[in-house]
Coordinates of C-alpha atoms in Angstrom, one line a residue:
Chain Q
M541 CA 11.1 42.6 -28.5
A542 CA 13.7 41.2 -26.2
K543 CA 12.8 40.3 -22.1
K544 CA 15.1 41.0 -19.4
K545 CA 15.6 40.5 -15.6
F546 CA 17.5 43.2 -13.7
Q547 CA 18.3 43.7 -10.1
L548 CA 18.5 47.5 -9.6
S549 CA 19.8 49.7 -5.8
F550 CA 19.7 52.9 -5.4
T551 CA 21.1 54.7 -2.2
P552 CA 18.1 56.7 -0.5
D553 CA 18.6 60.0 -1.9
L554 CA 17.4 58.6 -5.6
V555 CA 13.9 57.1 -3.7
N556 CA 12.0 59.4 -4.5
E557 CA 13.5 59.3 -8.6
P558 CA 10.3 58.1 -11.2
I559 CA 13.3 55.8 -13.2
T560 CA 10.5 53.7 -14.0
Y561 CA 8.3 56.5 -15.6
R562 CA 11.1 57.4 -17.4
M563 CA 11.9 53.8 -18.5
V564 CA 8.9 54.0 -19.9
K565 CA 8.2 57.1 -21.2
D566 CA 11.7 57.9 -22.6
Y567 CA 12.4 54.3 -23.8
D568 CA 8.8 52.5 -24.6
L569 CA 9.3 49.9 -22.3
Q570 CA 7.3 47.9 -20.4
I571 CA 8.0 47.5 -16.8
N572 CA 7.5 44.7 -14.8
I573 CA 8.8 45.3 -10.7
L574 CA 9.0 41.8 -9.7
R575 CA 10.0 42.7 -5.8
A576 CA 10.9 46.2 -4.7
E577 CA 12.5 46.7 -1.3
V578 CA 13.1 50.3 0.1
N579 CA 14.6 51.2 3.7
D580 CA 16.9 54.0 5.2
V581 CA 19.8 52.7 3.6
G582 CA 18.4 52.6 0.5
G583 CA 15.9 50.6 -2.2
K584 CA 16.3 47.6 -4.2
M585 CA 14.2 46.8 -6.9
L586 CA 13.8 43.5 -9.3
I587 CA 11.9 44.5 -12.5
E588 CA 12.1 42.8 -16.0
M589 CA 11.9 45.2 -19.0
Q590 CA 10.2 44.2 -22.3
G591 CA 11.2 46.5 -25.5
K592 CA 13.6 47.0 -28.2
P593 CA 17.3 45.3 -27.7
D594 CA 18.4 48.9 -28.2
M595 CA 16.1 50.7 -26.2
I596 CA 16.7 48.5 -23.1
K597 CA 20.6 49.2 -23.4
K598 CA 19.9 52.5 -23.8
A599 CA 17.5 52.5 -20.2
V600 CA 20.4 50.6 -18.6
E601 CA 22.8 53.5 -19.7
Y602 CA 20.3 56.0 -18.2
L603 CA 20.4 54.0 -15.2
K604 CA 24.0 54.2 -14.2
A605 CA 23.7 57.4 -15.3
S606 CA 21.9 58.1 -12.8
R607 CA 24.1 56.2 -10.1
V608 CA 21.4 53.3 -9.8
E609 CA 23.8 50.1 -9.7
V610 CA 22.0 47.8 -12.4
R611 CA 22.8 43.9 -12.6
E612 CA 21.2 41.6 -15.3
L613 CA 20.1 38.3 -13.6
K614 CA 20.0 35.4 -15.7
A615 CA 18.8 33.1 -12.9
Y616 CA 17.2 34.2 -9.4
V617 CA 17.5 31.4 -7.4
K618 CA 20.1 28.6 -6.9
K619 CA 18.6 24.7 -6.3
D620 CA 21.9 22.5 -4.0
E621 CA 21.4 19.9 -6.4
D622 CA 23.7 17.5 -3.5
R623 CA 20.7 18.6 -1.4
C624 CA 17.5 18.8 -3.2
T625 CA 15.7 15.4 -2.9
H626 CA 13.7 15.9 -6.3
C627 CA 10.4 15.2 -3.8
G628 CA 8.3 18.3 -5.7
M629 CA 7.0 20.3 -2.7
C630 CA 8.2 23.5 -5.1
I631 CA 6.0 22.6 -8.0
S632 CA 2.3 23.2 -6.9
I633 CA 3.5 26.3 -5.0
C634 CA 5.5 27.8 -7.6
P635 CA 3.0 30.7 -9.6
V636 CA 4.7 30.5 -12.7
D637 CA 5.5 26.8 -13.5
A638 CA 9.7 27.8 -13.0
M639 CA 10.0 24.1 -11.0
C640 CA 8.8 21.2 -13.5
M641 CA 9.5 17.5 -12.8
D642 CA 10.7 15.4 -15.8
P643 CA 8.2 12.2 -16.4
D644 CA 10.7 9.5 -17.0
T645 CA 13.8 10.6 -14.8
K646 CA 11.0 12.4 -11.9
M647 CA 14.1 14.5 -11.2
V648 CA 12.8 18.6 -10.3
S649 CA 14.6 21.4 -12.4
Y650 CA 14.6 25.3 -12.2
L651 CA 13.6 27.2 -15.6
P652 CA 15.1 30.2 -14.6
E653 CA 13.4 31.8 -17.7
K654 CA 10.1 31.3 -16.0
C655 CA 10.7 32.5 -12.6
I656 CA 9.6 36.0 -11.1
A657 CA 12.1 35.7 -7.8
C658 CA 8.8 35.6 -5.5
G659 CA 10.5 33.9 -3.0
T660 CA 7.9 31.1 -2.3
C661 CA 10.2 27.8 -3.4
I662 CA 12.5 28.7 -0.7
D663 CA 10.8 28.4 2.6
A664 CA 8.5 25.5 1.4
C665 CA 12.0 23.4 0.6
P666 CA 11.6 20.6 3.2
P667 CA 15.8 20.1 2.9
G668 CA 16.6 23.3 2.3
A669 CA 17.8 22.8 -1.2
I670 CA 17.2 26.2 -2.8
A671 CA 18.5 29.6 -1.9
F672 CA 18.1 33.1 -3.7
K673 CA 21.4 33.7 -5.6
I674 CA 21.2 37.8 -5.0
Chain K
M747 CA 4.7 -22.7 -8.3
K748 CA 5.9 -21.9 -4.9
R749 CA 9.2 -20.8 -3.2
T750 CA 10.7 -21.0 0.0
Y751 CA 13.0 -18.8 1.7
E752 CA 16.1 -21.3 1.5
E753 CA 15.7 -21.4 -1.5
I754 CA 15.7 -18.0 -2.7
N755 CA 18.8 -17.7 -0.5
R756 CA 20.7 -20.4 -2.2
K757 CA 20.2 -18.8 -4.9
I758 CA 21.3 -15.5 -4.0
E759 CA 24.7 -16.6 -2.3
A760 CA 25.1 -18.6 -5.8
E761 CA 24.7 -14.9 -7.0
D762 CA 21.9 -16.5 -9.3
A763 CA 18.7 -14.6 -8.3
V764 CA 16.5 -13.0 -10.6
V765 CA 15.4 -9.5 -8.9
M766 CA 13.0 -7.0 -10.4
T767 CA 12.3 -3.2 -9.0
A768 CA 8.4 -3.1 -7.9
E769 CA 8.3 -1.0 -10.7
E770 CA 10.1 -2.7 -13.6
V771 CA 8.8 -5.9 -12.6
L772 CA 5.3 -4.1 -14.0
G773 CA 6.5 -4.7 -17.4
L774 CA 7.1 -8.3 -17.5
I775 CA 3.8 -9.1 -15.9
E776 CA 1.8 -7.2 -18.3
S777 CA 3.9 -8.9 -21.0
K778 CA 4.0 -11.8 -19.5
G779 CA 1.0 -12.7 -17.1
I780 CA 1.5 -13.3 -13.1
E781 CA 2.2 -17.1 -13.5
E782 CA 5.1 -17.1 -15.9
A783 CA 6.2 -13.9 -14.1
T784 CA 6.0 -15.6 -10.9
K785 CA 8.5 -18.7 -12.4
E786 CA 11.3 -16.3 -13.8
V787 CA 11.4 -13.5 -10.5
D788 CA 13.0 -14.3 -7.0
V789 CA 12.8 -11.3 -5.4
V790 CA 11.1 -8.1 -5.7
T791 CA 12.4 -4.6 -4.2
T792 CA 10.4 -1.9 -2.8
G793 CA 11.8 1.5 -2.0
T794 CA 10.2 4.6 -0.9
F795 CA 11.8 8.4 0.5
G796 CA 10.0 10.3 2.4
A797 CA 9.8 12.6 5.4
M798 CA 9.4 10.0 8.9
C799 CA 9.4 12.8 11.5
S800 CA 8.6 9.2 14.1
S801 CA 12.8 8.7 13.8
G802 CA 15.6 8.7 16.5
A803 CA 18.7 7.4 17.4
F804 CA 20.1 5.7 20.6
L805 CA 23.2 6.9 21.5
N806 CA 26.4 6.1 23.9
F807 CA 28.7 7.8 24.4
G808 CA 31.4 5.7 26.6
H809 CA 32.3 6.5 30.3
S810 CA 34.5 9.9 30.5
E811 CA 37.1 10.3 33.8
P812 CA 35.6 10.4 36.0
P813 CA 32.6 9.0 35.0
I814 CA 29.3 10.9 34.8
K815 CA 25.4 10.0 34.9
M816 CA 24.2 12.3 32.0
Q817 CA 20.7 13.9 33.4
H818 CA 20.6 16.4 30.6
V819 CA 21.9 16.1 27.8
S820 CA 22.8 18.3 24.2
L821 CA 24.2 17.7 21.2
N822 CA 24.7 20.7 18.9
G823 CA 22.4 22.6 21.7
V824 CA 19.8 20.3 20.7
A825 CA 18.2 18.3 23.9
A826 CA 18.6 14.3 23.5
Y827 CA 16.4 12.5 26.5
G828 CA 19.4 11.1 29.0
G829 CA 16.7 9.6 31.6
L830 CA 18.2 6.3 30.4
A831 CA 21.4 4.6 32.1
A832 CA 24.7 6.7 32.9
V833 CA 25.9 7.3 29.3
D834 CA 23.2 6.6 26.7
A835 CA 20.7 9.2 25.2
Y836 CA 17.9 9.0 22.5
I837 CA 17.9 11.7 20.3
G838 CA 15.0 12.2 18.6
A839 CA 14.8 13.8 14.8
T840 CA 11.5 16.2 15.5
E841 CA 13.7 18.0 18.6
L842 CA 14.0 21.9 17.6
R843 CA 17.5 23.3 19.1
N844 CA 15.4 26.7 19.5
D845 CA 11.4 27.2 19.7
E846 CA 11.7 30.3 18.1
D847 CA 14.1 29.5 15.3
M848 CA 12.9 26.1 13.8
S849 CA 15.9 25.7 11.4
Y850 CA 17.8 22.9 13.7
G851 CA 17.3 19.9 15.4
G852 CA 17.2 16.4 15.9
A853 CA 17.6 16.0 12.8
H854 CA 20.2 17.7 11.7
V855 CA 22.0 16.0 14.6
I856 CA 21.1 12.5 13.1
E857 CA 22.5 13.4 9.5
E858 CA 25.6 15.4 10.3
L859 CA 26.4 11.8 12.4
V860 CA 25.7 9.7 9.4
A861 CA 28.1 11.7 7.6
G862 CA 31.0 11.7 10.3
K863 CA 31.0 15.3 11.4
A864 CA 32.2 16.5 14.6
I865 CA 28.9 17.2 17.2
H866 CA 29.1 18.7 20.2
L867 CA 27.9 17.3 23.6
K868 CA 27.6 19.2 26.8
A869 CA 25.9 16.8 29.5
N870 CA 25.4 18.1 33.5
S871 CA 24.0 15.8 36.5
Y872 CA 23.5 15.1 39.9
C873 CA 26.5 13.6 41.4
S874 CA 26.4 10.4 43.2
D875 CA 29.1 8.0 44.4
C876 CA 28.6 6.2 41.5
Y877 CA 29.2 8.8 38.9
P878 CA 30.7 11.7 40.8
R879 CA 31.2 14.2 38.0
K880 CA 28.9 17.5 37.2
D881 CA 29.3 18.5 33.6
I882 CA 31.0 17.3 30.9
D883 CA 31.4 19.9 27.1
T884 CA 33.0 18.1 24.9
Y885 CA 32.8 16.5 20.8
I886 CA 31.8 13.2 20.0
S887 CA 31.4 11.7 16.0
L888 CA 30.4 8.5 14.8
K889 CA 34.2 7.3 14.9
T890 CA 34.1 7.9 19.4
I891 CA 31.1 6.7 20.2
N892 CA 30.0 3.1 21.0
Q893 CA 26.6 2.1 19.9
A894 CA 24.9 4.5 17.7
Y895 CA 21.7 3.3 16.3
L896 CA 18.1 4.6 14.3
Y897 CA 15.4 3.4 16.6
N898 CA 12.3 4.7 14.8
P899 CA 8.8 4.2 16.2
R900 CA 7.1 4.6 13.4
N901 CA 7.9 4.6 9.4
I902 CA 7.2 3.9 6.2
Y903 CA 3.6 4.4 6.6
Q904 CA 1.2 1.8 4.1
N905 CA -0.3 4.5 2.7
Y906 CA -1.0 8.6 3.8
G907 CA -4.1 10.8 3.0
L908 CA -3.6 13.6 1.1
A909 CA -3.5 17.5 2.1
T910 CA -5.5 20.8 0.5
N911 CA -6.9 23.9 1.9
S912 CA -10.2 25.6 1.9
S913 CA -9.1 28.7 4.0
E914 CA -8.2 31.9 2.8
K915 CA -4.4 31.8 4.6
T916 CA -1.7 29.5 3.0
L917 CA -1.4 26.3 5.9
Y918 CA 2.4 25.6 7.3
T919 CA 1.7 21.8 7.7
Y920 CA 3.8 18.6 7.8
M921 CA 1.9 18.0 4.6
G922 CA 4.2 20.6 3.2
K923 CA 3.1 24.3 2.2
L924 CA -0.9 24.9 1.5
L925 CA -2.0 27.4 -1.0
P926 CA -5.6 29.4 0.3
H927 CA -8.6 28.1 -1.7
Y928 CA -8.0 24.8 -2.6
G929 CA -4.5 26.0 -4.2
N930 CA -2.5 22.7 -4.8
V931 CA -2.6 19.2 -3.0
T932 CA 0.3 17.2 -2.0
Y933 CA 0.4 13.7 -1.3
S934 CA 3.4 11.3 0.5
S935 CA 3.8 7.5 -0.7
A936 CA 5.8 6.1 -3.2
G937 CA 2.8 4.0 -4.2
Q938 CA 3.2 1.5 -6.2
L939 CA 7.5 1.6 -5.3
S940 CA 6.1 1.7 -1.3
P941 CA 6.9 -1.1 0.6
L942 CA 4.1 -2.0 2.6
L943 CA 1.7 -1.5 -0.8
N944 CA 3.1 -4.6 -2.4
D945 CA 2.6 -6.3 0.4
P946 CA -0.8 -5.2 2.0
Q947 CA -1.0 -8.2 4.5
L948 CA 2.7 -8.2 5.5
R949 CA 2.9 -11.7 5.0
T950 CA 6.3 -11.7 4.5
I951 CA 7.2 -8.6 6.4
G952 CA 7.4 -9.0 9.8
I953 CA 10.0 -9.0 13.5
G954 CA 13.2 -9.2 11.9
T955 CA 12.4 -8.8 8.7
R956 CA 16.0 -7.3 7.1
I957 CA 16.0 -4.4 5.1
F958 CA 17.6 -0.9 3.6
L959 CA 17.9 1.4 5.7
G960 CA 19.2 4.8 5.5
G961 CA 21.7 3.4 2.8
G962 CA 22.9 1.2 5.5
V963 CA 21.2 -2.6 6.8
G964 CA 18.2 -2.2 9.0
Y965 CA 15.8 -4.3 10.7
V966 CA 11.9 -4.2 11.6
A967 CA 11.8 -4.5 15.1
W968 CA 8.4 -4.1 16.0
E969 CA 4.8 -3.0 14.5
G970 CA 5.0 0.7 14.3
T971 CA 2.9 3.1 16.2
Q972 CA -0.6 3.7 15.3
Y973 CA -0.7 0.4 13.4
K974 CA -3.9 0.2 12.4
T975 CA -5.3 -3.0 9.7
T976 CA -8.6 -0.9 9.9
T977 CA -8.6 1.0 7.0
A978 CA -11.2 0.2 3.8
T979 CA -9.7 -0.8 1.0
K980 CA -9.9 -0.9 -3.1
N981 CA -8.0 -3.5 -5.4
G982 CA -6.7 -4.8 -2.3
V983 CA -4.6 -2.2 -0.4
P984 CA -5.5 0.6 2.0
V985 CA -6.8 4.0 1.1
G986 CA -5.3 6.1 3.7
A987 CA -3.3 5.7 6.6
A988 CA -2.9 2.0 7.5
R989 CA 0.1 -0.2 8.8
S990 CA 3.2 1.2 9.8
L991 CA 6.8 -0.6 10.7
A992 CA 9.2 0.3 13.7
L993 CA 12.8 0.4 12.4
I994 CA 16.0 -0.1 13.6
G995 CA 19.2 -0.3 12.3
D996 CA 22.8 0.8 12.8
L997 CA 23.8 4.6 11.9
R998 CA 27.6 3.0 10.7
G999 CA 27.0 2.1 7.4
M1000 CA 24.6 4.4 6.6
S1001 CA 25.1 7.6 4.1
P1002 CA 23.4 11.5 4.3
E1003 CA 22.1 10.4 1.0
F1004 CA 19.6 8.4 2.3
V1005 CA 19.9 9.9 5.9
R1006 CA 18.3 14.1 5.0
A1007 CA 17.1 16.3 7.7
L1008 CA 13.8 18.4 6.5
N1009 CA 12.9 21.1 7.6
F1010 CA 8.5 22.4 7.2
Q1011 CA 8.6 26.0 7.0
K1012 CA 6.1 26.9 10.4
Y1013 CA 5.5 23.6 11.3
G1014 CA 9.5 22.1 12.2
L1015 CA 11.4 19.2 11.5
S1016 CA 11.4 15.6 10.0
L1017 CA 14.3 13.2 8.8
G1018 CA 14.5 12.1 5.4
L1019 CA 14.8 8.4 5.1
G1020 CA 15.4 6.2 2.6
I1021 CA 13.7 2.6 2.9
G1022 CA 13.9 -0.6 1.1
V1023 CA 12.1 -3.8 2.0
P1024 CA 12.4 -6.6 -0.5
I1025 CA 9.7 -9.0 -1.1
P1026 CA 10.3 -13.1 -1.9
I1027 CA 8.0 -14.0 -4.5
L1028 CA 6.8 -17.4 -2.7
D1029 CA 4.2 -18.1 -5.1
E1030 CA 1.7 -16.2 -7.3
D1031 CA -0.5 -14.6 -4.8
M1032 CA 2.7 -12.6 -3.9
M1033 CA 3.6 -11.7 -7.4
R1034 CA -0.1 -10.7 -7.7
C1035 CA 0.9 -8.6 -4.6
V1036 CA 3.7 -6.8 -6.1
S1037 CA 1.6 -6.4 -9.8
I1038 CA -0.3 -3.1 -7.7
R1039 CA 0.3 -0.3 -10.0
D1040 CA -0.2 3.5 -9.1
D1041 CA -3.7 3.3 -10.7
Q1042 CA -5.0 1.1 -8.4
I1043 CA -3.7 3.1 -5.4
F1044 CA -6.0 5.8 -4.0
A1045 CA -5.6 8.1 -1.5
P1046 CA -8.3 10.3 0.6
L1047 CA -8.1 13.9 0.4
L1048 CA -8.4 15.6 3.4
D1049 CA -8.8 19.5 4.0
Y1050 CA -6.2 20.8 6.7
A1051 CA -8.0 24.3 7.1
V1052 CA -10.7 21.4 9.4
Q1053 CA -8.1 21.5 12.0
S1054 CA -9.9 17.6 14.0
R1055 CA -8.9 14.3 14.1
N1056 CA -12.7 14.2 12.4
R1057 CA -11.6 15.6 8.6
K1058 CA -13.6 13.8 6.4
P1059 CA -12.6 13.1 3.0
I1060 CA -13.5 15.6 0.3
K1061 CA -12.7 12.6 -2.5
E1062 CA -10.3 9.9 -3.4
I1063 CA -7.6 10.1 -5.9
S1064 CA -5.4 7.6 -7.6
Y1065 CA -1.6 7.9 -7.1
A1066 CA -1.4 7.8 -11.7
E1067 CA -3.5 11.0 -11.0
L1068 CA -1.5 12.8 -8.5
R1069 CA 1.9 12.2 -10.4
S1070 CA 0.7 13.3 -13.3
G1071 CA 0.9 16.8 -11.8
C1072 CA -3.2 18.0 -11.4
I1073 CA -5.9 16.4 -10.4
E1074 CA -9.3 18.0 -11.0
L1075 CA -11.3 19.1 -7.7
H1076 CA -14.4 21.0 -8.0
G1077 CA -14.5 21.8 -11.4
N1078 CA -11.0 23.1 -11.7
Q1079 CA -7.5 21.9 -12.4
V1080 CA -5.1 22.0 -8.7
K1081 CA -1.4 21.3 -9.1
T1082 CA -0.3 18.4 -7.0
S1083 CA 3.1 18.4 -5.2
S1084 CA 5.0 15.1 -4.0
L1085 CA 6.8 15.2 -0.4
S1086 CA 8.0 11.8 -1.0
S1087 CA 10.8 11.8 -3.7
Y1088 CA 9.7 9.0 -6.5
Y1089 CA 13.3 9.8 -7.9
K1090 CA 15.3 8.2 -4.7
A1091 CA 12.4 5.4 -4.4
R1092 CA 13.4 4.4 -6.8
I1093 CA 17.4 4.2 -6.1
V1094 CA 16.9 2.8 -3.1
A1095 CA 14.8 -0.3 -4.7
G1096 CA 17.3 -0.2 -7.4
Q1097 CA 20.5 -0.5 -4.7
L1098 CA 18.4 -3.4 -2.9
K1099 CA 18.1 -4.8 -5.8
K1100 CA 21.9 -4.9 -6.8
W1101 CA 23.1 -5.7 -2.9
I1102 CA 21.0 -9.1 -3.3
E1103 CA 22.0 -9.7 -6.8
K1104 CA 25.6 -9.5 -5.7
G1105 CA 24.9 -12.0 -3.1
D1106 CA 25.5 -9.6 -0.2
F1107 CA 22.2 -9.3 0.8
T1108 CA 20.2 -12.3 2.0
L1109 CA 16.2 -12.1 3.1
T1110 CA 15.1 -13.5 6.6
Q1111 CA 11.9 -14.9 7.2
P1112 CA 10.0 -13.2 9.8
V1113 CA 10.7 -14.4 13.7
A1114 CA 7.1 -13.0 14.3
A1115 CA 4.0 -12.0 12.4
M1116 CA 2.8 -8.6 12.9
P1117 CA -0.7 -8.1 14.3
K1118 CA -3.4 -9.5 11.7
E1119 CA -6.1 -7.1 13.5
R1120 CA -5.6 -3.9 15.1
A1121 CA -7.1 -0.6 15.6
Q1122 CA -6.4 2.9 16.6
K1123 CA -7.6 5.2 19.5
P1124 CA -8.4 8.1 19.7
L1125 CA -7.3 10.1 23.3
E1126 CA -10.0 11.5 25.4
V1127 CA -9.7 13.7 28.4
M1128 CA -10.8 11.0 31.1
S1129 CA -10.7 10.5 34.8
M1130 CA -8.8 8.3 36.7
E1131 CA -12.2 6.5 37.1
D1132 CA -12.8 6.3 33.8
V1133 CA -9.7 4.6 32.4
V1134 CA -9.4 2.0 34.4

């Protein structure tokens, strides 16, 4: 089983396509929708796919064939290391422990594999060191 | 064993002084005891890096041709106070450029000045025979202006209350984002590294004490506003906010590494400042003071959903427990966040240690001591007759 996160962007005519249903039904994937936004210029969705690696690959091919723009995400947010003061404000508000403090160095680091792109840390960071990567 | 300021300074000038940070000295005390540690160490350095809202800078721009008495002054669109003599102004850290968009203000102007950036100055005035000019629109920087110094009425609180939120909605506070239903706890002190917790009665810290301020050299100017000595103590240190200091120091020589604009979402702005204070080890009592550890320092947990100055503490928690990342509250484990950076506090204490070791920074005996007793008064709405 593999787990990958993607950003999908689609035009307004595709909004009614049941793409997540197809991915579950045809490719046997577990889809976790992390963020979804639809407006008059189309839509954006952050999803996590879990399933067999070849099925994930095929699902991505299906999405591309359906004219959905697909981008794999390896890290959602970026932390500006010059701006970060390593205070730790982001730690307790992160629902999935994607921000952690090293007990020895007292430095805060970001663990992209845990991040679910909720964005809670971005506005909560006093020196403004965290931003969405997308 | 006794030591004077003069003896310590002679050793510093000879680059012979033994200096340790308030964190390093804990190991020495543990292995050798107070008596031996007192003999070995001359100075202990402390440090903190946190949000110091009550901060600001006095600036003197120099006179234009023809001259102007600057009445309304703005710096990068942020209002500075110009109700002083002609070309002096005070820029406060929490002043917003725009009340709707709280993302830029005085703290940013101060950080940018320290970083050597150009700042847009606009001012206007009534005219007088002395000052005929009506307005001015120009750029300034630390290079062009005459004086630029921080004067912060209230910095380095001795200790501070912890924050949590019992309500159903997220609260946006100067203690950071507080999640509903006691979702997190925030705190703001360098604890065992914190300057005023290492000399709790301010025996060696008074008016004129030379300090590390924002990466440069500063001085203790006065007691801080809301300075109080009435806070209950545990292990010799106050449990909660107590003493504070007014600090002064030249912006020139400071570094953006230790002067950082902070934005607390939906609350407002603050200035993140790195401050370090040297503690002379005059005798064993001073060594005992700096032996304070995070597990001996406690702070009261306050519910910020209670929007009143009379919040009753839920419980007292040690900094050792807070720093573990999780505390116990009503039978649940609650995650904690620090607002002051222990990482940077260490750098401050380490930097000050280096200055002293290299003979670049000598210690000053206070010109006058801080108040021994001071209570903090609330503000009541009263009549003219009531107040006299």
